[in-house]
PDB file of C-alpha atoms in Angstrom:
ATOM      1  CA  MET A   1     -29.753 175.936 -99.852  1.00  0.00           C
ATOM      2  CA  HIS A   2     -27.015 177.876 -97.790  1.00  0.00           C
ATOM      3  CA  LYS A   3     -24.843 180.638 -98.632  1.00  0.00           C
ATOM      4  CA  SER A   4     -21.065 181.133 -98.696  1.00  0.00           C
ATOM      5  CA  ARG A   5     -18.650 183.778 -99.393  1.00  0.00           C
ATOM      6  CA  LEU A   6     -14.884 184.254 -99.165  1.00  0.00           C
ATOM      7  CA  CYS A   7     -14.363 186.433 -95.780  1.00  0.00           C
ATOM      8  CA  TYR A   8     -10.651 186.154 -95.135  1.00  0.00           C
ATOM      9  CA  VAL A   9      -7.209 186.227 -97.119  1.00  0.00           C
ATOM     10  CA  THR A  10      -4.883 184.736 -94.578  1.00  0.00           C
ATOM     11  CA  ILE A  11      -1.311 185.635 -94.330  1.00  0.00           C
ATOM     12  CA  ASP A  12       1.388 183.797 -91.981  1.00  0.00           C
ATOM     13  CA  VAL A  13       3.415 185.880 -90.139  1.00  0.00           C
ATOM     14  CA  SER A  14       5.944 185.233 -87.161  1.00  0.00           C
ATOM     15  CA  ASN A  15       5.237 188.371 -85.329  1.00  0.00           C
ATOM     16  CA  LEU A  16       1.752 189.491 -84.996  1.00  0.00           C
ATOM     17  CA  ASP A  17       2.299 193.007 -84.057  1.00  0.00           C
ATOM     18  CA  GLU A  18       4.931 193.641 -86.537  1.00  0.00           C
ATOM     19  CA  GLY A  19       2.588 191.942 -89.214  1.00  0.00           C
ATOM     20  CA  ALA A  20      -0.241 193.946 -88.356  1.00  0.00           C
ATOM     21  CA  ALA A  21       1.588 197.298 -88.398  1.00  0.00           C
ATOM     22  CA  PHE A  22       3.147 196.501 -92.196  1.00  0.00           C
ATOM     23  CA  TRP A  23      -0.369 195.480 -93.419  1.00  0.00           C
ATOM     24  CA  ALA A  24      -2.444 197.777 -91.666  1.00  0.00           C
ATOM     25  CA  GLN A  25      -0.113 200.653 -93.404  1.00  0.00           C
ATOM     26  CA  ALA A  26       0.282 198.834 -96.816  1.00  0.00           C
ATOM     27  CA  LEU A  27      -3.616 198.219 -97.149  1.00  0.00           C
ATOM     28  CA  SER A  28      -4.888 201.052 -95.100  1.00  0.00           C
ATOM     29  CA  GLY A  29      -6.448 198.523 -92.876  1.00  0.00           C
ATOM     30  CA  GLN A  30      -8.173 198.875 -89.559  1.00  0.00           C
ATOM     31  CA  LEU A  31      -7.505 196.349 -86.743  1.00  0.00           C
ATOM     32  CA  GLU A  32     -10.888 194.888 -85.569  1.00  0.00           C
ATOM     33  CA  PRO A  33     -11.306 193.431 -82.227  1.00  0.00           C
ATOM     34  CA  ILE A  34     -11.075 189.452 -81.910  1.00  0.00           C
ATOM     35  CA  SER A  35     -11.818 187.016 -79.286  1.00  0.00           C
ATOM     36  CA  GLU A  36      -9.725 186.765 -76.423  1.00  0.00           C
ATOM     37  CA  ALA A  37      -9.102 182.894 -77.106  1.00  0.00           C
ATOM     38  CA  SER A  38      -7.998 184.080 -80.409  1.00  0.00           C
ATOM     39  CA  GLY A  39      -5.990 187.076 -79.847  1.00  0.00           C
ATOM     40  CA  GLY A  40      -2.700 185.254 -79.553  1.00  0.00           C
ATOM     41  CA  ILE A  41      -2.826 183.560 -82.637  1.00  0.00           C
ATOM     42  CA  TYR A  42      -4.601 185.979 -84.915  1.00  0.00           C
ATOM     43  CA  ARG A  43      -5.204 189.661 -86.073  1.00  0.00           C
ATOM     44  CA  ARG A  44      -8.210 190.625 -88.176  1.00  0.00           C
ATOM     45  CA  MET A  45      -8.109 193.548 -90.529  1.00  0.00           C
ATOM     46  CA  LYS A  46     -10.877 195.355 -92.296  1.00  0.00           C
ATOM     47  CA  LEU A  47      -9.942 197.133 -95.720  1.00  0.00           C
ATOM     48  CA  PRO A  48     -11.771 200.532 -96.369  1.00  0.00           C
ATOM     49  CA  HIS A  49     -12.936 199.627 -99.640  1.00  0.00           C
ATOM     50  CA  ALA A  50     -13.751 195.807 -99.402  1.00  0.00           C
ATOM     51  CA  ASP A  51     -15.953 193.505 -97.212  1.00  0.00           C
ATOM     52  CA  LEU A  52     -13.155 190.971 -97.432  1.00  0.00           C
ATOM     53  CA  ARG A  53     -10.734 190.858 -94.213  1.00  0.00           C
ATOM     54  CA  ILE A  54      -7.265 190.158 -93.816  1.00  0.00           C
ATOM     55  CA  LEU A  55      -6.435 187.727 -91.071  1.00  0.00           C
ATOM     56  CA  LEU A  56      -3.002 187.485 -89.802  1.00  0.00           C
ATOM     57  CA  GLN A  57      -2.091 184.135 -88.250  1.00  0.00           C
ATOM     58  CA  LEU A  58       1.183 183.712 -86.045  1.00  0.00           C
ATOM     59  CA  VAL A  59       2.977 180.865 -87.666  1.00  0.00           C
ATOM     60  CA  PRO A  60       6.450 180.236 -85.871  1.00  0.00           C
ATOM     61  CA  GLU A  61       8.119 178.228 -88.635  1.00  0.00           C
ATOM     62  CA  GLY A  62       9.583 180.364 -91.475  1.00  0.00           C
ATOM     63  CA  LYS A  63       8.751 180.305 -95.032  1.00  0.00           C
ATOM     64  CA  ALA A  64       9.993 177.210 -96.814  1.00  0.00           C
ATOM     65  CA  CYS A  65       9.210 177.378-100.331  1.00  0.00           C
ATOM     66  CA  LYS A  66       7.363 180.062-102.856  1.00  0.00           C
ATOM     67  CA  SER A  67       4.033 181.092-101.600  1.00  0.00           C
ATOM     68  CA  ARG A  68       1.392 179.166-103.477  1.00  0.00           C
ATOM     69  CA  MET A  69      -1.145 182.045-103.117  1.00  0.00           C
ATOM     70  CA  HIS A  70      -0.519 185.827-102.975  1.00  0.00           C
ATOM     71  CA  LEU A  71      -2.099 189.272-103.027  1.00  0.00           C
ATOM     72  CA  ASP A  72      -2.111 191.426-106.182  1.00  0.00           C
ATOM     73  CA  ILE A  73      -2.182 195.233-105.321  1.00  0.00           C
ATOM     74  CA  GLU A  74      -2.941 197.389-108.364  1.00  0.00           C
ATOM     75  CA  SER A  75      -1.620 200.891-108.774  1.00  0.00           C
ATOM     76  CA  ASP A  76      -1.704 203.915-111.167  1.00  0.00           C
ATOM     77  CA  ASP A  77       2.084 204.369-110.298  1.00  0.00           C
ATOM     78  CA  VAL A  78       3.840 201.122-110.119  1.00  0.00           C
ATOM     79  CA  GLU A  79       7.103 202.352-109.034  1.00  0.00           C
ATOM     80  CA  GLY A  80       5.665 205.005-106.759  1.00  0.00           C
ATOM     81  CA  GLU A  81       3.850 202.110-104.856  1.00  0.00           C
ATOM     82  CA  VAL A  82       6.485 199.984-104.719  1.00  0.00           C
ATOM     83  CA  GLU A  83       8.778 202.623-103.292  1.00  0.00           C
ATOM     84  CA  ARG A  84       5.811 203.189-100.666  1.00  0.00           C
ATOM     85  CA  LEU A  85       5.862 199.378 -99.742  1.00  0.00           C
ATOM     86  CA  VAL A  86       9.587 199.249 -99.423  1.00  0.00           C
ATOM     87  CA  LYS A  87       9.590 202.114 -96.957  1.00  0.00           C
ATOM     88  CA  LEU A  88       7.165 200.361 -95.048  1.00  0.00           C
ATOM     89  CA  GLY A  89       9.545 197.367 -94.712  1.00  0.00           C
ATOM     90  CA  ALA A  90       8.885 195.316 -97.952  1.00  0.00           C
ATOM     91  CA  LYS A  91      11.768 194.111-100.241  1.00  0.00           C
ATOM     92  CA  ARG A  92      11.871 193.893-103.971  1.00  0.00           C
ATOM     93  CA  LEU A  93      12.211 190.160-104.947  1.00  0.00           C
ATOM     94  CA  ARG A  94      12.025 190.486-108.896  1.00  0.00           C
ATOM     95  CA  HIS A  95      10.842 192.680-111.537  1.00  0.00           C
ATOM     96  CA  VAL A  96       8.656 190.681-114.302  1.00  0.00           C
ATOM     97  CA  GLU A  97       8.060 191.575-117.873  1.00  0.00           C
ATOM     98  CA  GLU A  98       5.709 188.818-119.704  1.00  0.00           C
ATOM     99  CA  ARG A  99       2.873 188.580-122.238  1.00  0.00           C
ATOM    100  CA  GLY A 100       2.904 192.400-122.424  1.00  0.00           C
ATOM    101  CA  PHE A 101       2.872 193.147-118.730  1.00  0.00           C
ATOM    102  CA  ALA A 102       5.301 194.461-116.200  1.00  0.00           C
ATOM    103  CA  PHE A 103       5.240 194.162-112.397  1.00  0.00           C
ATOM    104  CA  TRP A 104       7.277 193.600-109.432  1.00  0.00           C
ATOM    105  CA  VAL A 105       7.197 190.719-107.110  1.00  0.00           C
ATOM    106  CA  LEU A 106       7.867 192.086-103.443  1.00  0.00           C
ATOM    107  CA  VAL A 107       7.828 190.089 -99.995  1.00  0.00           C
ATOM    108  CA  ASP A 108       6.584 191.458 -96.742  1.00  0.00           C
ATOM    109  CA  PRO A 109       8.800 191.573 -93.549  1.00  0.00           C
ATOM    110  CA  PHE A 110       7.897 187.702 -93.051  1.00  0.00           C
ATOM    111  CA  ASP A 111       8.913 186.670 -96.664  1.00  0.00           C
ATOM    112  CA  ASN A 112       5.169 186.425 -97.986  1.00  0.00           C
ATOM    113  CA  GLU A 113       5.217 187.071-101.723  1.00  0.00           C
ATOM    114  CA  PHE A 114       2.706 189.712-103.631  1.00  0.00           C
ATOM    115  CA  CYS A 115       2.935 191.494-106.357  1.00  0.00           C
ATOM    116  CA  VAL A 116       2.296 195.161-107.547  1.00  0.00           C
ATOM    117  CA  LEU A 117       0.980 195.724-110.979  1.00  0.00           C
ATOM    118  CA  GLN A 118      -0.815 198.062-113.356  1.00  0.00           C
ATOM    119  CA  PRO A 119      -4.430 198.947-113.021  1.00  0.00           C
ATOM    120  CA  GLU A 120      -6.705 195.930-113.877  1.00  0.00           C
ATOM    121  CA  PHE A 121      -9.854 197.789-112.781  1.00  0.00           C
ATOM    122  CA  PRO A 122      -9.190 201.271-113.305  1.00  0.00           C
ATOM    123  CA  ASN A 123     -12.606 202.682-112.363  1.00  0.00           C
ATOM    124  CA  LEU A 124     -12.528 201.077-108.817  1.00  0.00           C
ATOM    125  CA  LEU A 125      -8.885 202.219-108.385  1.00  0.00           C
ATOM    126  CA  GLU A 126     -10.087 205.955-109.413  1.00  0.00           C
ATOM    127  CA  ALA A 127     -12.517 205.907-106.496  1.00  0.00           C
ATOM    128  CA  LEU A 128      -9.800 205.435-104.021  1.00  0.00           C
ATOM    129  CA  PRO A 129      -7.957 208.324-102.322  1.00  0.00           C
ATOM    130  CA  ASN A 130      -4.217 208.900-102.758  1.00  0.00           C
ATOM    131  CA  TRP A 131      -1.795 207.638-100.396  1.00  0.00           C
ATOM    132  CA  PRO A 132      -0.440 210.108 -97.600  1.00  0.00           C
ATOM    133  CA  PRO A 133       3.261 209.850 -97.628  1.00  0.00           C
ATOM    134  CA  PRO A 134       4.891 207.078 -95.400  1.00  0.00           C
ATOM    135  CA  LYS A 135       5.385 207.728 -91.432  1.00  0.00           C
ATOM    136  CA  GLU A 136       8.959 208.126 -90.528  1.00  0.00           C
ATOM    137  CA  ASP A 137       8.691 206.284 -87.468  1.00  0.00           C
ATOM    138  CA  THR A 138       7.437 202.992 -89.329  1.00  0.00           C
ATOM    139  CA  PRO A 139       9.110 199.892 -87.756  1.00  0.00           C
ATOM    140  CA  LYS A 140      10.975 197.893 -90.008  1.00  0.00           C
ATOM    141  CA  ARG A 141      12.559 194.344 -89.887  1.00  0.00           C
ATOM    142  CA  ALA A 142      16.385 194.130 -90.161  1.00  0.00           C
TER     143      ALA A 142
END
C-alpha cells in the first residue's frame, strides 16, 4: 500500500517575483526555501491555514485560452475582498449570477482566472483573522 495527497496548486506566471508578491499578499502566504536548481523556475508558498502549498511556475508564453483549473476564494464580504484583490493588481473579469449564487471572476496580474464567492465553509472562515488594509507600495502590473 502507499499514500498520496494533493500537495501543490500550481499557478503559471511570467515573472516569479511579481507573481510571488501578488499571491503572497492575496493569500497571506509565506515563501519557503526551494532548491537552487529549482529557484529560477519555481517559488513555493505556504498558506497559514492549510497544509497545501501554492507553487508558482515560470512560464514565458502568455495565456492562450480560458483556464481549465482555478482557485475559489470565499469571503464573508465578497465586494470588500474583490476590492482588496484589485488593489493588489487583480482585474475584474465578470460578475456571475447563476443557480442562486453570485460571485466575481477575476484575473491575477498574469491573466490566471480565479473567483471570489460567498462563504461555502463559514466555520472555517470564521476562524481566520480579518485582513489588514493593503500596503500602499504594493507593485501592480500595467
